[in-house]
XYZ file of C-alpha atoms in Angstrom:
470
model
C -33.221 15.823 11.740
C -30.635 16.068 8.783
C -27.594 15.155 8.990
C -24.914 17.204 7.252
C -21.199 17.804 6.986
C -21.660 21.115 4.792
C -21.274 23.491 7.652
C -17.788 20.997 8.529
C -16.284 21.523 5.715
C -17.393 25.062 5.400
C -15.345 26.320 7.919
C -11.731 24.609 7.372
C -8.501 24.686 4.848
C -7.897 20.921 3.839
C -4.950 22.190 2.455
C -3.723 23.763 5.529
C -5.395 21.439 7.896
C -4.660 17.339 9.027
C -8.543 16.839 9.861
C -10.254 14.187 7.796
C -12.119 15.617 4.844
C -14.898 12.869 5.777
C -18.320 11.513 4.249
C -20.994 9.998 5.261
C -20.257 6.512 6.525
C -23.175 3.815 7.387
C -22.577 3.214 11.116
C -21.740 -0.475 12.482
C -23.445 -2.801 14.596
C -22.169 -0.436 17.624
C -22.556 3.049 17.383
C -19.236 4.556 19.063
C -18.497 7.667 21.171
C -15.291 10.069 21.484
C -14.368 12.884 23.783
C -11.806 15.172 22.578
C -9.811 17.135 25.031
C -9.118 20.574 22.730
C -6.769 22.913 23.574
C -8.076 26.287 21.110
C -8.749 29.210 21.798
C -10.661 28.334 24.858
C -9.413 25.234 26.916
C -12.961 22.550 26.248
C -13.953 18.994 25.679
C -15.581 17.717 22.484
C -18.731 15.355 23.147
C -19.548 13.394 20.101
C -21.866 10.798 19.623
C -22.156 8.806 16.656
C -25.674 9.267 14.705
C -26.802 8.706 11.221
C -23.598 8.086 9.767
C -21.656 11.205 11.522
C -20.837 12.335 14.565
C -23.398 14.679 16.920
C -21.185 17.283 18.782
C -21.593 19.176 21.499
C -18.689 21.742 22.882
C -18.334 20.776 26.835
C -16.134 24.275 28.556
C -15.879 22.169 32.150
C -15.968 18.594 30.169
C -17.835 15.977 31.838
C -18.498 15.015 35.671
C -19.384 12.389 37.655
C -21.488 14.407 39.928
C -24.776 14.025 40.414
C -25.602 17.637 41.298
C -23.287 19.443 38.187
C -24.984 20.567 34.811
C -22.281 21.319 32.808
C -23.081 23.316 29.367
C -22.555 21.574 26.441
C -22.662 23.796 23.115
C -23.770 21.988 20.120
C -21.598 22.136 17.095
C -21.794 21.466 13.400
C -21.554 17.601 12.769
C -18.525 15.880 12.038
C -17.248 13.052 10.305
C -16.818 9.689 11.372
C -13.015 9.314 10.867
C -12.555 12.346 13.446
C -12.661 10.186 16.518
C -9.525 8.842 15.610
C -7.986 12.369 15.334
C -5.389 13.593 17.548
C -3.274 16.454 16.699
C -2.729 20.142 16.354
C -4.791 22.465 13.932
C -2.669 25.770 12.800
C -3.168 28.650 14.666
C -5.520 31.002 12.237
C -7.814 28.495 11.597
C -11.239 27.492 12.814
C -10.191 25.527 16.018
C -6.785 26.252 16.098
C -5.196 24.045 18.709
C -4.506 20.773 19.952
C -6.673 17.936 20.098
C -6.234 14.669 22.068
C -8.333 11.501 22.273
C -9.530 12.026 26.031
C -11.759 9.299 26.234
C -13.687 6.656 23.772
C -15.863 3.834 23.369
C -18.960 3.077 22.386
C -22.696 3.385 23.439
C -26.274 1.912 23.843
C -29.435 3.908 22.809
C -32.513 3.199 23.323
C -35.605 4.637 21.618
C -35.302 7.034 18.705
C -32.624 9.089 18.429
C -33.894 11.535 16.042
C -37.271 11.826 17.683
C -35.638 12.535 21.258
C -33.309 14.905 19.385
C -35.934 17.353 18.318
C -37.894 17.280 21.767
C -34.597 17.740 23.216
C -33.754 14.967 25.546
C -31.192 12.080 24.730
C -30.639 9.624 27.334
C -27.614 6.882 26.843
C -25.375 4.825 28.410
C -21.414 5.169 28.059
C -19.105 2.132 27.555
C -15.235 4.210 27.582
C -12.623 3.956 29.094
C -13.425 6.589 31.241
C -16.748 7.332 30.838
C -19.140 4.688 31.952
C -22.844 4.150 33.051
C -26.303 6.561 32.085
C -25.988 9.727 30.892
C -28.628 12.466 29.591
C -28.544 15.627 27.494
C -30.872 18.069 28.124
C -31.448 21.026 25.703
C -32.442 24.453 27.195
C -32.234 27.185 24.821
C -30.847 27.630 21.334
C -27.575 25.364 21.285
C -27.369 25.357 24.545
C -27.454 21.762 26.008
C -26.878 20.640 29.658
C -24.487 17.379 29.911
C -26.091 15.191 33.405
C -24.613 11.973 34.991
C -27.542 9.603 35.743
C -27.777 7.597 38.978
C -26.321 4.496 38.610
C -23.099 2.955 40.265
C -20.830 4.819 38.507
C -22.069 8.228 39.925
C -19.367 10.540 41.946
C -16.502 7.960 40.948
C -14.245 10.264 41.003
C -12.602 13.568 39.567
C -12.700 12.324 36.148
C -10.694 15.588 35.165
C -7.518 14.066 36.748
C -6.843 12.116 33.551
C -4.281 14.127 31.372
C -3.485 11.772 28.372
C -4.828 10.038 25.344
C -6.347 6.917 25.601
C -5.066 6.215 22.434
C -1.353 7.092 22.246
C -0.620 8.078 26.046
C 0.457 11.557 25.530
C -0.276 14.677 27.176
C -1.400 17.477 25.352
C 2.348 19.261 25.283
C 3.885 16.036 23.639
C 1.237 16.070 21.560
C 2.146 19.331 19.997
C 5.746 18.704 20.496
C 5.461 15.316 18.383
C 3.338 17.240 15.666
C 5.744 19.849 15.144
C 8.875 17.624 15.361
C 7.131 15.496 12.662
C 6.129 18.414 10.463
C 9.576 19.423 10.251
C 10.986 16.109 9.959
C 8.597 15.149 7.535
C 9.530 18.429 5.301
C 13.461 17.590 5.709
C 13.328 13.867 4.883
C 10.279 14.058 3.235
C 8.176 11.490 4.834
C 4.329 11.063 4.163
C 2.061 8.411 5.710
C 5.313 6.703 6.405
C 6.815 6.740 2.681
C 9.784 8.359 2.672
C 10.066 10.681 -0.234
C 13.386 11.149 -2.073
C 14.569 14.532 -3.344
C 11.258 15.985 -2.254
C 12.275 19.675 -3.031
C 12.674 18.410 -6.679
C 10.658 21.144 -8.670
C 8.326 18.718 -10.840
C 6.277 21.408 -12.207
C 6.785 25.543 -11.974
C 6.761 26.437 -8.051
C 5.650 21.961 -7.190
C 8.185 19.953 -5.776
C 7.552 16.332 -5.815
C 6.687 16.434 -2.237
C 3.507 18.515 -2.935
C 2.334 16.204 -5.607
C 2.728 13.380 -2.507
C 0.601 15.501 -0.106
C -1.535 15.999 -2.916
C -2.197 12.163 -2.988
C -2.198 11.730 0.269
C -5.411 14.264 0.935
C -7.219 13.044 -1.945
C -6.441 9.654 -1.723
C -10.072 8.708 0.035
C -12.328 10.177 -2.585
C -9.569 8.740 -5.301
C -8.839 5.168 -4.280
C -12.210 4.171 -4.579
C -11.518 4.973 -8.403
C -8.125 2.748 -8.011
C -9.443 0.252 -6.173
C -8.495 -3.198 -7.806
C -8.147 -1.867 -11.565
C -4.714 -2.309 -13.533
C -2.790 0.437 -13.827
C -0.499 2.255 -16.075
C 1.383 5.597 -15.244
C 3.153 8.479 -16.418
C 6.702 8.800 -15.083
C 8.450 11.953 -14.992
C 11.970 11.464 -12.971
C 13.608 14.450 -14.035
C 10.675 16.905 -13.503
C 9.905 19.922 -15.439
C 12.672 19.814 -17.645
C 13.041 15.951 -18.292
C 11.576 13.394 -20.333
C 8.252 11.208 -19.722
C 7.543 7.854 -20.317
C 4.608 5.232 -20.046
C 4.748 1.814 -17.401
C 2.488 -0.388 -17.270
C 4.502 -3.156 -16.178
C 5.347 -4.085 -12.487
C 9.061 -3.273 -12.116
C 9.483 -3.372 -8.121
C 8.344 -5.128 -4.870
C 6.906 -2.238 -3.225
C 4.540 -2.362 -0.113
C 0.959 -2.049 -1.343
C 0.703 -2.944 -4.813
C -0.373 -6.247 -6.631
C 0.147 -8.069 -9.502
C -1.759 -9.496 -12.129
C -0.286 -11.971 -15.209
C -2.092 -11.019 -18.607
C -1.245 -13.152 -21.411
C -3.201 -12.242 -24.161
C -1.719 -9.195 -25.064
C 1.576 -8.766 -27.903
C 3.481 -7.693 -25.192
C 6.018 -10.503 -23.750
C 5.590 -9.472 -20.569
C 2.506 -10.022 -18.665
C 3.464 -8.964 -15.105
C 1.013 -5.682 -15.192
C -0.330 -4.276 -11.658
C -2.763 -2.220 -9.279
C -2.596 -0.043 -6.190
C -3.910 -1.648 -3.224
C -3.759 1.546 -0.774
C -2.233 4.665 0.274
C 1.396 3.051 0.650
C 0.811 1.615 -2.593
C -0.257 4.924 -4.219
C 2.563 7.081 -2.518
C 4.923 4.497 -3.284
C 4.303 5.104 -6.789
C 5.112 9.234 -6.357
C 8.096 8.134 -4.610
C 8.989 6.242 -8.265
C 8.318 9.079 -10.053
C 4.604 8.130 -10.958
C 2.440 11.342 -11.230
C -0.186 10.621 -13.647
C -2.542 7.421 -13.035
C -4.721 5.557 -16.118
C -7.228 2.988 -15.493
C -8.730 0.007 -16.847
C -11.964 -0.624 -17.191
C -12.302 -3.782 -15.366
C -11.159 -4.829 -12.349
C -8.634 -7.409 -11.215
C -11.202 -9.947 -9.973
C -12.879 -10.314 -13.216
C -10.561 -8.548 -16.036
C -12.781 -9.509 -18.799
C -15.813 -8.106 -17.654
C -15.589 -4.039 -17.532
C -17.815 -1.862 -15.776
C -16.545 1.512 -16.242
C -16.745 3.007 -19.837
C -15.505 6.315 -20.624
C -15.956 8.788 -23.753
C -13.451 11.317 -24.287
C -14.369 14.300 -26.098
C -11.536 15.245 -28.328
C -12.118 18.468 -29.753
C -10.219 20.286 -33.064
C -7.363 22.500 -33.115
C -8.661 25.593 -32.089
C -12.249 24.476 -31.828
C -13.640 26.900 -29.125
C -15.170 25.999 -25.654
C -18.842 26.470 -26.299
C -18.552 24.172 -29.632
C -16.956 21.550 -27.151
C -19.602 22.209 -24.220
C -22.286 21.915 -26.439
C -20.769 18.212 -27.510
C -20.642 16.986 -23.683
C -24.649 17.973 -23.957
C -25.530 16.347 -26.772
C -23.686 12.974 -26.052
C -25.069 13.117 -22.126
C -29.041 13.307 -24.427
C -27.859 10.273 -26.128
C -27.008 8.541 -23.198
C -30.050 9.956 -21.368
C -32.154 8.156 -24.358
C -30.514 5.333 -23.518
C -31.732 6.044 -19.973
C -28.020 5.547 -18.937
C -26.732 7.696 -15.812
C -23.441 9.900 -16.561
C -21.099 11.317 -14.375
C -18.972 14.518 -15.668
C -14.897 15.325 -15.310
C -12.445 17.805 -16.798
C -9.620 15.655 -18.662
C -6.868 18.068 -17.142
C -6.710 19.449 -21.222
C -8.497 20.082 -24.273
C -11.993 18.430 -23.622
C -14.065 16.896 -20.833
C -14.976 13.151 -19.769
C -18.435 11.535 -19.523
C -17.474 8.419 -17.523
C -20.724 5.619 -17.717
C -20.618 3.100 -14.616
C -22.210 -0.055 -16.616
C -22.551 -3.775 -15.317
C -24.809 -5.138 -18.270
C -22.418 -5.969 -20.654
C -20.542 -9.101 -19.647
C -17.743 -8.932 -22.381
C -15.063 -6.636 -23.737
C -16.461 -7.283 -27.250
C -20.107 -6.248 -26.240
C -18.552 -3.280 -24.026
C -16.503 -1.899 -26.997
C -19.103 -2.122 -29.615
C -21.611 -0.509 -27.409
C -19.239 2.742 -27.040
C -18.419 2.256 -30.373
C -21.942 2.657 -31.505
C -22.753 5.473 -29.379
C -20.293 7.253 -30.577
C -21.308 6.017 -34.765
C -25.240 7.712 -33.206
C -23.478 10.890 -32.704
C -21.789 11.243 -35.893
C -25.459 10.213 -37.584
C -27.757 12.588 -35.909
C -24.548 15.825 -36.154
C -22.541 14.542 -39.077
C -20.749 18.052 -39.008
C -20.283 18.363 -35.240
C -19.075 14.687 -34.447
C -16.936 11.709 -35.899
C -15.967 8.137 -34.543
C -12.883 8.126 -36.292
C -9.979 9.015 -34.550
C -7.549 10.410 -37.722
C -6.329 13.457 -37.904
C -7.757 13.915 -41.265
C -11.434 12.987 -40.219
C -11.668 15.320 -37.469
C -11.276 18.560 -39.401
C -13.692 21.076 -37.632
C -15.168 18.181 -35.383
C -14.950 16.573 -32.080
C -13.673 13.308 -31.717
C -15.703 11.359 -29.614
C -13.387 8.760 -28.467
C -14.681 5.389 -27.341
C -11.448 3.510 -28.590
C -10.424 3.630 -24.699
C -13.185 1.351 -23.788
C -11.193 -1.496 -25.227
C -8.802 -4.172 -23.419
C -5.812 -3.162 -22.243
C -6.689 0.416 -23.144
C -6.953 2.669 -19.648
C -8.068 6.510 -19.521
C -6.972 9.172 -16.700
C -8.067 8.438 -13.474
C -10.438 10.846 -11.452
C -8.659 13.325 -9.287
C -5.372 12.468 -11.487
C -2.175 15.335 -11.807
C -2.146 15.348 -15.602
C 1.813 16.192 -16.729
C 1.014 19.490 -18.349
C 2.566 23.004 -17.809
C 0.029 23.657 -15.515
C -0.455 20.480 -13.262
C -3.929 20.068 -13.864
C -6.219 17.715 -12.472
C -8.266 15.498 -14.214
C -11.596 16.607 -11.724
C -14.828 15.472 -10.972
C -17.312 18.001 -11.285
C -21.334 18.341 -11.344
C -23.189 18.732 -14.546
C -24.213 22.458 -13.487
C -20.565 23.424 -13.172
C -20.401 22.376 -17.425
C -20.655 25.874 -18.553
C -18.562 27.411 -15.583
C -15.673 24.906 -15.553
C -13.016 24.483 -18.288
C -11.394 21.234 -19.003
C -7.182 22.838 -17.901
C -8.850 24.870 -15.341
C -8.575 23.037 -12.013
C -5.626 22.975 -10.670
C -3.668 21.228 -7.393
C -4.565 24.367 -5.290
C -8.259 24.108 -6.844
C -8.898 20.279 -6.608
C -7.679 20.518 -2.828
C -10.128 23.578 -2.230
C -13.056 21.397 -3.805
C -12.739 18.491 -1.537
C -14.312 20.596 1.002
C -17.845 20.576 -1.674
C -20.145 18.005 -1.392
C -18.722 15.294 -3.890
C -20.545 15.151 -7.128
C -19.768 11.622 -7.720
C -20.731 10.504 -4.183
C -23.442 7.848 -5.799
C -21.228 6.874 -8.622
C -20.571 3.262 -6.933
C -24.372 3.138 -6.306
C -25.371 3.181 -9.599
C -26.623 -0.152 -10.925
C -27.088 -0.149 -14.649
């Protein structure tokens, strides 16, 4: 049986939509359960049962029952993510399973024999631990999706009219306060402009042409699980841009606040006098940052627990003045060959401008000096075998006609744009991760909030990049 949240994220708007975007998780030592009362377009419960890293569903009209002698139907549906048993709110009318969702019951449960196996001959027998589901169950298939959801004899049988229960085990509302809340919050949230708790000043501040600044913190805020990964103890430095579209930018790379969710590092061995320089640890970190103006996040290449040991090294492809797209494509081939001879794995992202990114993940080289040279002398290979196509130097001068492939970033204290980044451009582009088929169909300004939002819903391209061990 495969597993797969294509089909999930297939059929909703992430932009439009609070449900987790979700992945494929490893499970824990106890494989949990959740039953979703869903108020759509029909009134039904959601079965789901956790299974190879996401969640089996099935589509119960009558929900469950304690009777011995009831069969109720139980539809199966396309998988979905792990992080959805903790959902509980209201999808927008107009899209796929427009409603509102509560957390009816949850827990976890015991399986015993193969679940995959049993799957395909169509019988799954488990026992419940919820809160108000408890004791042996069975699924039986029939035809097609078509399940049948059984209570086994055991002591638990005809209990009582489970139905009865009308709130969340989680938060104690009923399914009207549930909406109620959602709404209220949706429109507080847009007046005061409050996400994930930060509140938001000014957030109908036009940053860029038709973005306010709230937008560029819901932006965050959806992306932030495929991002922070990315963030995740590295130094930071960011662009600032407090006036918006019509104001002035500057650089920070120095801690200049006490906010919730960030840390700080002392680095002495730079010119600088001050050494207080920091990193993001979470979502109230990250939005925190938006809230100070911070819209565009560079990254070291080392992290905080070892700073002088990198593992991330990034070439930046740095084309001409007018130097057309095919000239520059063809350089993000040739240098992915050289690093293919190298028998190095590569991972591909538009820079948000001119060129394109060809980010390395790299543990073998234990010092700055080693790290540096290295990209250095990748780059000095490039310029040897296409001495008219490529140089190492980064001058004006010397790049007449030629890309610059720059590995100068792969130096301490030097950062480079962080995947899923809002570069400050007139467009608000977004420095995106993207597959080494889309090369030839994606150009480096071409993604856009709207765009990088509408991706997430794709299977990520850079899903093994933390797997890589090289």
């Amino acid at each position: 049986m495969k597993d797969n949240l294509k089909l999930y994220h297939a059929k909703r708007n992430f932009s439009k939509t609070k449900e987790p975007v979700g992945v494929h998780k490893r499970k824990g030592k106890k494989l949990h359960f959740v039953i979703q009362h869903h108020l759509a377009r029909k009134d039904h419960y959601d079965f789901r049962l956790e299974h190879n890293g996401v969640l089996k569903s099935w589509a119960v009209p009558k929900g469950p029952s304690y009777n011995l002698l009831d069969r109720r139907l139980a539809v199966l549906v396309e998988d979905h993510p792990l992080d959805y048993r903790t959902f509980e709110g209201t999808i927008p009318k107009g899209l796929y399973g427009g409603g509102t969702v509560m957390a009816w019951d949850e827990g976890y449960y015991e399986y015993e024999g193969d679940f995959a196996k049993d799957f395909q001959k169509g019988t799954l027998k488990f026992t419940l631990y919820g809160s108000r589901l408890r004791g042996r169950w069975t699924l039986v298939h029939f035809k097609k999706n078509n399940w049948l959801l059984i209570k086994e004899r055991d002591h638990y049988a005809g209990f009582q009219n489970i139905l009865e229960f009308q709130t969340s085990v989680r938060t104690g509302r009923t399914m009207e306060e549930i909406e109620n809340d959602v709404s209220k919050k949706m429109i507080t949230s847009k007046v005061r402009g409050i996400v994930d708790g930060i509140l938001i000043s000014h957030p109908q501040k036009l940053v860029f042409k038709n973005i306010t600044k709230f937008d560029i913190a819901l932006y965050y805020q959806k992306v932030y699980e495929r991002m922070f990964p990315f963030l995740n103890q590295r130094l930071i430095s960011t662009i600032r841009f407090p006036d918006g579209q019509h104001g002035e930018t500057f650089f920070k790379k120095h801690l200049n606040n006490n906010d919730v969710g960030i840390g700080m590092v002392h680095v002495k061995s730079f010119k600088s006098k001050r050494s207080d320089y920091y990193y993001i640890k979470g979502i109230t970190g990250l939005l925190s940052e938006v809230q100070r103006n911070s819209y565009e996040f560079h990254l070291w290449g080392s992290q905080v627990g070892d700073l002088e040991c990198p593992n991330i090294m990034v070439f930046d492809l740095d084309p001409d003045e007018g130097m057309g797209i095919h000239q520059v494509r063809q350089g993000v081939r040739d240098l992915k060959s050289v690093l293919d001879e190298l028998q190095l794995i590569s991972f591909l992202k538009t820079s948000g401008g001119k060129g394109y990114h060809v980010v390395v993940p790299i543990y073998s080289l234990k010092t700055w000096e080693d790290f540096r040279d290295f990209a250095q002398n990748v780059a000095k290979l490039l310029e040897t075998k296409w001495p008219q196509r490529y140089t190492s130097n980064g001058r004006k001068e010397k790049r007449q006609g030629k890309i610059f492939i720059d590995w100068i970033r792969n130096t301490k204290g030097a950062t480079s744009v962080a995947p899923y980044s809002i570069r400050i451009r007139k467009k608000a582009t977004v420095s995106m991760p993207i597959s080494w088929s889309e090369l030839d169909k994606v150009k480096p300004d071409e993604i856009s909030i709207d765009k990088a939002l509408k991706r997430l819903k794709r299977k990520d391209p850079w899903a093994h990049f933390f797997d890589i061990d090289q």
